Coordinates of C-alpha atoms in Angstrom, one line a residue:
X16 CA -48.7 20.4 38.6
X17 CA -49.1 22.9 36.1
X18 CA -46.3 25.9 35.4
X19 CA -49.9 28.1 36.1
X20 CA -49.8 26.9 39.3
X21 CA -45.8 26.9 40.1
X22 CA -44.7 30.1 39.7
X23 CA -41.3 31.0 39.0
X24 CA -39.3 33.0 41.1
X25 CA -39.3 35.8 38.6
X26 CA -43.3 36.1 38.6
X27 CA -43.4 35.7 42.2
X28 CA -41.2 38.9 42.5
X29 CA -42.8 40.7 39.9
X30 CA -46.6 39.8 41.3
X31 CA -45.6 41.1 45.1
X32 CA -43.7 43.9 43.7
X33 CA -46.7 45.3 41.7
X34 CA -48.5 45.1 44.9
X35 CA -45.9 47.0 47.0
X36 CA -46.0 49.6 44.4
X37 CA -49.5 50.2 44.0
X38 CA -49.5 50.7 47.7
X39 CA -46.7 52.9 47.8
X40 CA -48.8 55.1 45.3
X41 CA -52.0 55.5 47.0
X42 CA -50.6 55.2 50.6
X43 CA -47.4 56.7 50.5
X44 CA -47.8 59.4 47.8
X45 CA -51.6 59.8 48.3
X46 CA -52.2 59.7 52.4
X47 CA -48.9 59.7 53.9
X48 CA -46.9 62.7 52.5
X49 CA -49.6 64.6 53.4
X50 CA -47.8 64.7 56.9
X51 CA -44.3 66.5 56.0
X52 CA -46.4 68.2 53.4
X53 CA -48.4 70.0 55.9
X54 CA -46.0 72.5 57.5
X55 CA -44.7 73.6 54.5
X56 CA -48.3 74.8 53.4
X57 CA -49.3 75.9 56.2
X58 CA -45.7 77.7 56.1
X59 CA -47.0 78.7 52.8
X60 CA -50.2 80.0 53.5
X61 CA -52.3 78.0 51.4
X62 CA -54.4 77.4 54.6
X63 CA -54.0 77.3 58.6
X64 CA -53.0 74.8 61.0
X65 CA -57.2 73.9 61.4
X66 CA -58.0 73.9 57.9
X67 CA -55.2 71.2 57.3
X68 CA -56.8 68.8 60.1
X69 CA -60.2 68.8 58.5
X70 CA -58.3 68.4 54.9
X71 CA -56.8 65.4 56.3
X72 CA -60.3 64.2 58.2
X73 CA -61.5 64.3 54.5
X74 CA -58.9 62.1 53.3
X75 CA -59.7 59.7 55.9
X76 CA -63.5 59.6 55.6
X77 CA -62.7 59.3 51.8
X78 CA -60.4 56.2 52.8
X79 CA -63.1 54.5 55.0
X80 CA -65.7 55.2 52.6
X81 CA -63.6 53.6 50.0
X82 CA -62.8 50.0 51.9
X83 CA -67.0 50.2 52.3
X84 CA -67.7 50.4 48.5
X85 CA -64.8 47.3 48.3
X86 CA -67.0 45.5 50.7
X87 CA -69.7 45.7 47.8
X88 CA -67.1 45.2 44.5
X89 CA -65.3 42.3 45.9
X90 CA -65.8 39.7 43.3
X91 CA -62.4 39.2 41.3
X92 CA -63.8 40.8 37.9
X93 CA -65.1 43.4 39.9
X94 CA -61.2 44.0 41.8
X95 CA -60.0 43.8 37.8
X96 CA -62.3 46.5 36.7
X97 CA -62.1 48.9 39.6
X98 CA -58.4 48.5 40.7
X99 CA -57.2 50.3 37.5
X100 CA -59.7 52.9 37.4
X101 CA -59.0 53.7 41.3
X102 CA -55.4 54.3 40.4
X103 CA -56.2 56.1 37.9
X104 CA -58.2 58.4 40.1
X105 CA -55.5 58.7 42.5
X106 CA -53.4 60.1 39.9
X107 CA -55.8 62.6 38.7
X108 CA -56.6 63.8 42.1
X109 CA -53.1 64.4 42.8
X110 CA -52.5 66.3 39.7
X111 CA -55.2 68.6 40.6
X112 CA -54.3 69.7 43.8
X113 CA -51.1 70.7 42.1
X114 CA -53.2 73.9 40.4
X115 CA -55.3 74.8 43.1
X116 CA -55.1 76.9 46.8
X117 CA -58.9 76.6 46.8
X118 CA -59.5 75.3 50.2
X119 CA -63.3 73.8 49.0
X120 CA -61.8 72.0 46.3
X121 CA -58.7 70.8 48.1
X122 CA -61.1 69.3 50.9
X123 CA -63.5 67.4 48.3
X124 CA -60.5 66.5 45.8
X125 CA -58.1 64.9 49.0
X126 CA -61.5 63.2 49.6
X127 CA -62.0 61.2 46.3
X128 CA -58.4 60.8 46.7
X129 CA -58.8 58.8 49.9
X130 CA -61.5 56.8 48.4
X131 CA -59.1 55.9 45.8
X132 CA -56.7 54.7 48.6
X133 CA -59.5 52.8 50.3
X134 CA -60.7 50.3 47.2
X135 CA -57.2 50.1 46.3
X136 CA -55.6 49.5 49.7
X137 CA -58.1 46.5 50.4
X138 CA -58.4 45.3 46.4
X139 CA -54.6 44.7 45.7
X140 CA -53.5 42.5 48.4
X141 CA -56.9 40.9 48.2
X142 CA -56.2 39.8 44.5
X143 CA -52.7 39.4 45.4
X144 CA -53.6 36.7 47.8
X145 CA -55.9 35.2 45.9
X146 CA -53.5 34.5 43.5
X147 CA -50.9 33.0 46.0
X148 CA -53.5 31.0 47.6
X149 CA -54.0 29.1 44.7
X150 CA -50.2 28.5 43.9
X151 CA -49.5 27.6 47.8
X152 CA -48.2 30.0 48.1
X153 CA -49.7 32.5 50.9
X154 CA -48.0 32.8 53.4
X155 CA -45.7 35.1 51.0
X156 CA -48.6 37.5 50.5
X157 CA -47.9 39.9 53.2
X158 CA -44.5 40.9 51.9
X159 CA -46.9 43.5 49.1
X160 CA -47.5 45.7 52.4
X161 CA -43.5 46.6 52.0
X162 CA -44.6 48.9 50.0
X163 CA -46.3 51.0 52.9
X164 CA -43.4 51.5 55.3
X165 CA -41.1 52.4 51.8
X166 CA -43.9 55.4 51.0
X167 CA -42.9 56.5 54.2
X168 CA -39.6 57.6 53.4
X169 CA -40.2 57.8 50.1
X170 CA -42.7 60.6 50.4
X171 CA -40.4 62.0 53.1
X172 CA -37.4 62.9 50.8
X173 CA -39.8 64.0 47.9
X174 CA -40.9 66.6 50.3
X175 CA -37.7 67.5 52.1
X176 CA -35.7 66.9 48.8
X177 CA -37.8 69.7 46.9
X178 CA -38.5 72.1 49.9
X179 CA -36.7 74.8 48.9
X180 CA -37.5 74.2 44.8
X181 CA -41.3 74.1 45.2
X182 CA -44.2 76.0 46.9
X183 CA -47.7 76.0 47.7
X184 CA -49.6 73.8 45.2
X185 CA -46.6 73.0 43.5
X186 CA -45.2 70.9 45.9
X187 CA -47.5 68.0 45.2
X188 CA -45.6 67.6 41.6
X189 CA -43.2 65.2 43.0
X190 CA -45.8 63.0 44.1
X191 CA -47.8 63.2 41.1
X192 CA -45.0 62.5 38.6
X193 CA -43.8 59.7 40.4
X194 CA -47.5 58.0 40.7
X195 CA -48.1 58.2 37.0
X196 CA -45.2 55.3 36.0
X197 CA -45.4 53.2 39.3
X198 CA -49.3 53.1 39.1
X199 CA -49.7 52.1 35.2
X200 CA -46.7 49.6 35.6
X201 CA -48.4 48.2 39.0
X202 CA -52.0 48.4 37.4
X203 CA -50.9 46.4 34.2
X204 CA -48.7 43.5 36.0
X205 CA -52.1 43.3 38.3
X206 CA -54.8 42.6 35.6
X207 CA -52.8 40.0 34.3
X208 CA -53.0 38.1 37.3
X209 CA -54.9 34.1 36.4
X210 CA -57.2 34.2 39.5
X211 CA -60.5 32.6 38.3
X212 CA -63.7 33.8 38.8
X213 CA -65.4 31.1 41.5
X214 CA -68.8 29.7 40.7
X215 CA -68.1 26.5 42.9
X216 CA -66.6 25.5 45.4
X217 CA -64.3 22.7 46.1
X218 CA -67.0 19.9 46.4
X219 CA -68.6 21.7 43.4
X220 CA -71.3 23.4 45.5
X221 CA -72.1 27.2 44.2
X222 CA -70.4 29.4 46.5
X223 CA -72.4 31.9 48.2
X224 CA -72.0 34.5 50.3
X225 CA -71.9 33.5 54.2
X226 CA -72.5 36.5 56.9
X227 CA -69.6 38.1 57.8
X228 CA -69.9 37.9 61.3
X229 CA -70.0 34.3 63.0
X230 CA -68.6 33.3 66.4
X231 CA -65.4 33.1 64.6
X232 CA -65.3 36.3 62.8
X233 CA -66.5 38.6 65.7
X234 CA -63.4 38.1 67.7
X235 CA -61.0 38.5 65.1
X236 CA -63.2 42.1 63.8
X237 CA -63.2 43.1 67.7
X238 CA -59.5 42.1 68.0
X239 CA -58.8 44.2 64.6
X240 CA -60.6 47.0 66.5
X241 CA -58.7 47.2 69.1
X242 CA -55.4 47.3 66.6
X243 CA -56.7 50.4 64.6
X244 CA -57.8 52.2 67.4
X245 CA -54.6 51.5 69.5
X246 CA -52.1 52.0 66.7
X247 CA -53.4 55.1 65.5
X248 CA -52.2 57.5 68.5
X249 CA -48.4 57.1 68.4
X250 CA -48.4 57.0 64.5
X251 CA -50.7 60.6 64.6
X252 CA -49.2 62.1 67.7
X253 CA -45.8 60.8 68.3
X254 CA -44.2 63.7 66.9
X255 CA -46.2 66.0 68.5
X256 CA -45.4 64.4 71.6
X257 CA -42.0 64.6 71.2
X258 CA -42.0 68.8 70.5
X259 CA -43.4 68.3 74.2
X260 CA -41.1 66.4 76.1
X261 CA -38.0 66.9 74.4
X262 CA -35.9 70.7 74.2
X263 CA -35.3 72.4 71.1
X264 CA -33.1 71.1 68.9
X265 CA -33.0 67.0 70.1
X266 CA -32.4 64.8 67.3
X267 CA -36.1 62.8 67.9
X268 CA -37.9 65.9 67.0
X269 CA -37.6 64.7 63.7
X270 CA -36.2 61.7 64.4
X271 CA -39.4 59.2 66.0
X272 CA -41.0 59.3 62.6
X273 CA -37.8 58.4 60.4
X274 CA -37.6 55.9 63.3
X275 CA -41.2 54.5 62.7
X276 CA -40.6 54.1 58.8
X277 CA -37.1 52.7 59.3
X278 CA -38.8 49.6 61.5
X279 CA -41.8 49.5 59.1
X280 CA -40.1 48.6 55.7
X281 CA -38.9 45.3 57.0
X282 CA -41.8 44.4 59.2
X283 CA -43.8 42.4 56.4
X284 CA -41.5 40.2 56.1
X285 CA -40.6 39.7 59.4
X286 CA -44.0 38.9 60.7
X287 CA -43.9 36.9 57.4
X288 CA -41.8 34.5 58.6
X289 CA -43.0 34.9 62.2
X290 CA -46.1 33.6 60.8
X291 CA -44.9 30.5 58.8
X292 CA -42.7 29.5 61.3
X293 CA -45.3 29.8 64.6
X294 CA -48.6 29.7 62.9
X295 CA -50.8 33.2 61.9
X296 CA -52.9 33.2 65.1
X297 CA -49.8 33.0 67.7
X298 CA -47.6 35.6 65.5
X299 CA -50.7 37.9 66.2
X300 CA -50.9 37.6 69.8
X301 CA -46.9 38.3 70.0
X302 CA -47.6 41.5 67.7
X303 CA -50.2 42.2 69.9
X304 CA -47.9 42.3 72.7
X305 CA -45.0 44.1 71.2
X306 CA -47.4 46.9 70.0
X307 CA -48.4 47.1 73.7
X308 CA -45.8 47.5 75.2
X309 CA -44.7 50.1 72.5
X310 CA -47.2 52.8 73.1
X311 CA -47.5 51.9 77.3
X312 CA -42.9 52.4 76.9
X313 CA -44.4 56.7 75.7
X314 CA -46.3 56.6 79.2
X315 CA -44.2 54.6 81.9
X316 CA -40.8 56.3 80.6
X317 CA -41.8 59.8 79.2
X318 CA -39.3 61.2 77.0
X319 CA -36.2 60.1 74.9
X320 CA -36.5 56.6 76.3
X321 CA -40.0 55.6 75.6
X322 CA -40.3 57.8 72.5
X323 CA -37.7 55.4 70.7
X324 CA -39.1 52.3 72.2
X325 CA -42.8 53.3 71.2
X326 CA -41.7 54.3 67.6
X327 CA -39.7 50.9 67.3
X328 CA -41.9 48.6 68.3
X329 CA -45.1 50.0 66.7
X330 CA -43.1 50.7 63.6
X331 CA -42.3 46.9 63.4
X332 CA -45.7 45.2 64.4
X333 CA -48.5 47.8 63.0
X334 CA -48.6 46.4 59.5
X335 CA -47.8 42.7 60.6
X336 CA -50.9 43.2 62.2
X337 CA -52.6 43.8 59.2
X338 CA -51.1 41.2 57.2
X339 CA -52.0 38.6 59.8
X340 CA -55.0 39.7 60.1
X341 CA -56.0 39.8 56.6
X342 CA -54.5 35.7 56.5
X343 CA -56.8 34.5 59.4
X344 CA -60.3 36.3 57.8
X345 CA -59.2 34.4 54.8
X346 CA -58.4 31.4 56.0
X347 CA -61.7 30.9 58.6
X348 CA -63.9 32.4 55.2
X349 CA -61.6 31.1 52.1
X350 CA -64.7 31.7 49.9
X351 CA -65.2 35.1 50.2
X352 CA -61.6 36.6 51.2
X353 CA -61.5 39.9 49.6
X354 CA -65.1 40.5 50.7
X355 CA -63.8 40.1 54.6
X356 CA -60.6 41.9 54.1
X357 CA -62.7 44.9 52.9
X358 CA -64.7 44.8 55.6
X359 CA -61.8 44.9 58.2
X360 CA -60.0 47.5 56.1
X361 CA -63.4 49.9 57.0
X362 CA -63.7 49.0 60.6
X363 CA -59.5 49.8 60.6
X364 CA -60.5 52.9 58.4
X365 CA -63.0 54.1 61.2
X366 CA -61.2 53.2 64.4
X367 CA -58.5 55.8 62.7
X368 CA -61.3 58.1 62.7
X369 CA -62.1 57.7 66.1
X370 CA -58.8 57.6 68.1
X371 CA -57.4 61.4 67.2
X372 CA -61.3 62.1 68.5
X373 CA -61.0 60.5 71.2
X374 CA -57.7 61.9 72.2
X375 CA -59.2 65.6 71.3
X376 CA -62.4 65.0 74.0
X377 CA -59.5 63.7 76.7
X378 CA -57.2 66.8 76.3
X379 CA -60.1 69.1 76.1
X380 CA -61.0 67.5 79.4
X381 CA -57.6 69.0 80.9
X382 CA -55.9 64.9 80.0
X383 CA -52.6 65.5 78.9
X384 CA -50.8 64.0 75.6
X385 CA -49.3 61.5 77.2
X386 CA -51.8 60.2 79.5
X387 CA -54.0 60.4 76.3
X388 CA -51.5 57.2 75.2
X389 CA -53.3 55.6 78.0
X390 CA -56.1 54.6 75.6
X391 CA -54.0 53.6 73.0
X392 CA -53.0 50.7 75.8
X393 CA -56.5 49.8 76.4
X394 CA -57.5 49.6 72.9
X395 CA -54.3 47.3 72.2
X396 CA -55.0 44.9 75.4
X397 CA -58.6 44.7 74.5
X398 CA -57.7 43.6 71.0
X399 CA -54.8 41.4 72.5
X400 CA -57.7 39.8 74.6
X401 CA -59.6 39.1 71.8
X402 CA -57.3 37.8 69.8
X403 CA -57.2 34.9 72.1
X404 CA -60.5 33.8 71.4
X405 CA -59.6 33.4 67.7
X406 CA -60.5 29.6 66.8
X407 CA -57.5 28.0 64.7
X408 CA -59.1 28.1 60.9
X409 CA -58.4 24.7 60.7
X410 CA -60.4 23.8 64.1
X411 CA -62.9 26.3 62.7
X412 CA -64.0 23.9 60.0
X413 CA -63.1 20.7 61.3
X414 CA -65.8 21.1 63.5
X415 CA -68.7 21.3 60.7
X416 CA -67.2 18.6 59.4

């Protein structure tokens, strides 16, 4: 076998690690800081309490739009093109809404900003696996989502850390000084990568593009559904509901979301390893199941009790369920596996989109927070039901053999 296609420790590490950083850019100092960002400006009165929700509804429709146009640039020169120039637009993006209180174009620029995250978010660990894939190496490809859960608290402490140094505008400076290093080292170490351009397949026949949805796609797209839709409450509201049940002053009113990102960093590579050990499809179902009983633990033991158990437990499955996920579309469609994870990336992107609605029409309804979890248990059983009727990949193809 070739060195090409045995790669050193050192390349492995340096591969993966590109990948965690690029992610930590766009996720963790594009979308998430946004969250501990927005009392401060609100504090600040760069806008309201409203105007802040439909700035972040902006950034989401921006992220969904942006895993839709990855759907269409999924072809590996493509991912080398547009991965660089996405970064890049991330980090311009950020440095603009460090000069501006203009609530028009914070909306529009927190838009492109979430396309950015989008492309990026579905093209890195696309190429990323890829890569593995043809080193035998993939089941190591889920450890680039690392990168997610350390933006958490990365993004935390750049807000918390500069609170009382920065205001308004200018406390997006942190996050737009850091991005510029991490995302031309990560960008560089990424176009590098030797992943072929496939004309042919293995038998030497031109590879084309098969549909997307087939009786053994469906399931797994319904089952990812269910994931988005279910794991979106607790990771929006969780906080929130704690300022409810809790008293003033209890540790978890800040605490559930240190919690969340505490469990998240090491997730990827525990589901990882949950993965090689058990096999993709049952690690899924067992996420599935943890996840569950993670948001029903907010609604059958309402306060300190099920608040620690639901931010545990959904901090330590939500991005194995990604991962996973992402492994299965590839291995049932190995032809066209940045193409599929693109497309599950916008259904994920959109099910986002409708949870907090949903949640808004049930509390408008005179449902309460909590109950409003409810459907964050339905979503995650319907997807744990689905997951079930997941063929095996490698039962998948034996039988058009």
């Amino acid at each position: 076998m070739t060195s090409a296609n045995t790669p050193t420790p050192r390349q492995l590490f340096t591969v993966l690690l590109a990948g965690s950083l690029v992610l930590l850019v766009v996720h963790g100092l594009g979308r998430f800081i946004y969250t501990p960002l927005l009392p401060y400006l609100v504090a600040d009165n760069q806008f309201n309490a409203p105007d802040g929700a439909a700035v972040a509804t902006w950034n989401y429709l921006g992220y969904l739009m942006g895993a839709m146009l990855a759907i269409r640039w999924h072809r590996i020169d493509q991912i080398r093109l547009m991965l660089p120039l996405f970064l890049a637009v991330h980090v311009v993006t950020t440095l603009i809404v460090t000069q501006t209180d203009q609530l028009t174009v914070i909306s529009v620029t927190r838009w492109l900003n979430g396309v950015a995250n989008g492309v990026v978010f579905v093209q890195a660990p696309a190429l990323i696996l890829e890569w593995l894939v043809l080193r035998n190496r993939a089941s190591l490809s889920g450890l680039v989502y690392i990168g997610v859960g350390v933006g958490l608290l990365v993004s935390s402490g750049l807000v918390t850390g500069t609170a009382s140094l920065l205001e308004g505008a200018e406390r997006w400076w942190p996050a737009a000084l850091l991005s510029i290093p991490l995302a031309w080292w990560g960008a560089m170490q990424l176009r590098q990568l030797e992943v072929p351009v496939r004309q042919h397949d293995d038998a030497g026949k031109a590879v084309v593009n098969t549909p997307l949805l087939d009786r053994a796609s469906i399931p797994l797209f319904l089952s990812y559904a269910g994931a988005g839709l279910g794991y979106i409450l607790p990771m929006t509201f969780l906080p929130l509901l704690a300022k409810l049940e809790l008293p003033e002053g209890h540790a978890l009113l800040d605490g559930t979301w240190v919690i969340v990102a505490l469990f998240t960093i090491p997730a990827p590579w525990l589901w990882n390893k949950l993965g090689a050990l058990m096999g993709d499809l049952p690690a899924l179902r067992l996420n599935f199941l943890i996840q569950l009983a993670g948001v029903l633990a907010t609604v059958v033991w309402p306060g300190a009790l099920g608040l620690v158990l639901c931010a545990a437990l959904v901090g330590s499955t939500f991005l194995g369920t990604v991962l996973l996920t992402q492994r299965i579309g590839r291995a049932l469609h190995p032809h066209q596996g940045p193409r599929l994870s693109a497309a599950m990336v916008a259904l994920y992107g959109f099910t986002q989109m409708v949870g907090p609605w949903l949640t808004k029409q049930w509390l408008d309804a005179g449902g309460t927070l909590v109950s409003a979890f409810g459907i964050g248990v339905a979503a995650l059983a319907f997807g744990l039901v689905f997951a079930f009727f997941v063929p095996r990949p490698e039962a998948w193809h034996a039988r058009s053999s």
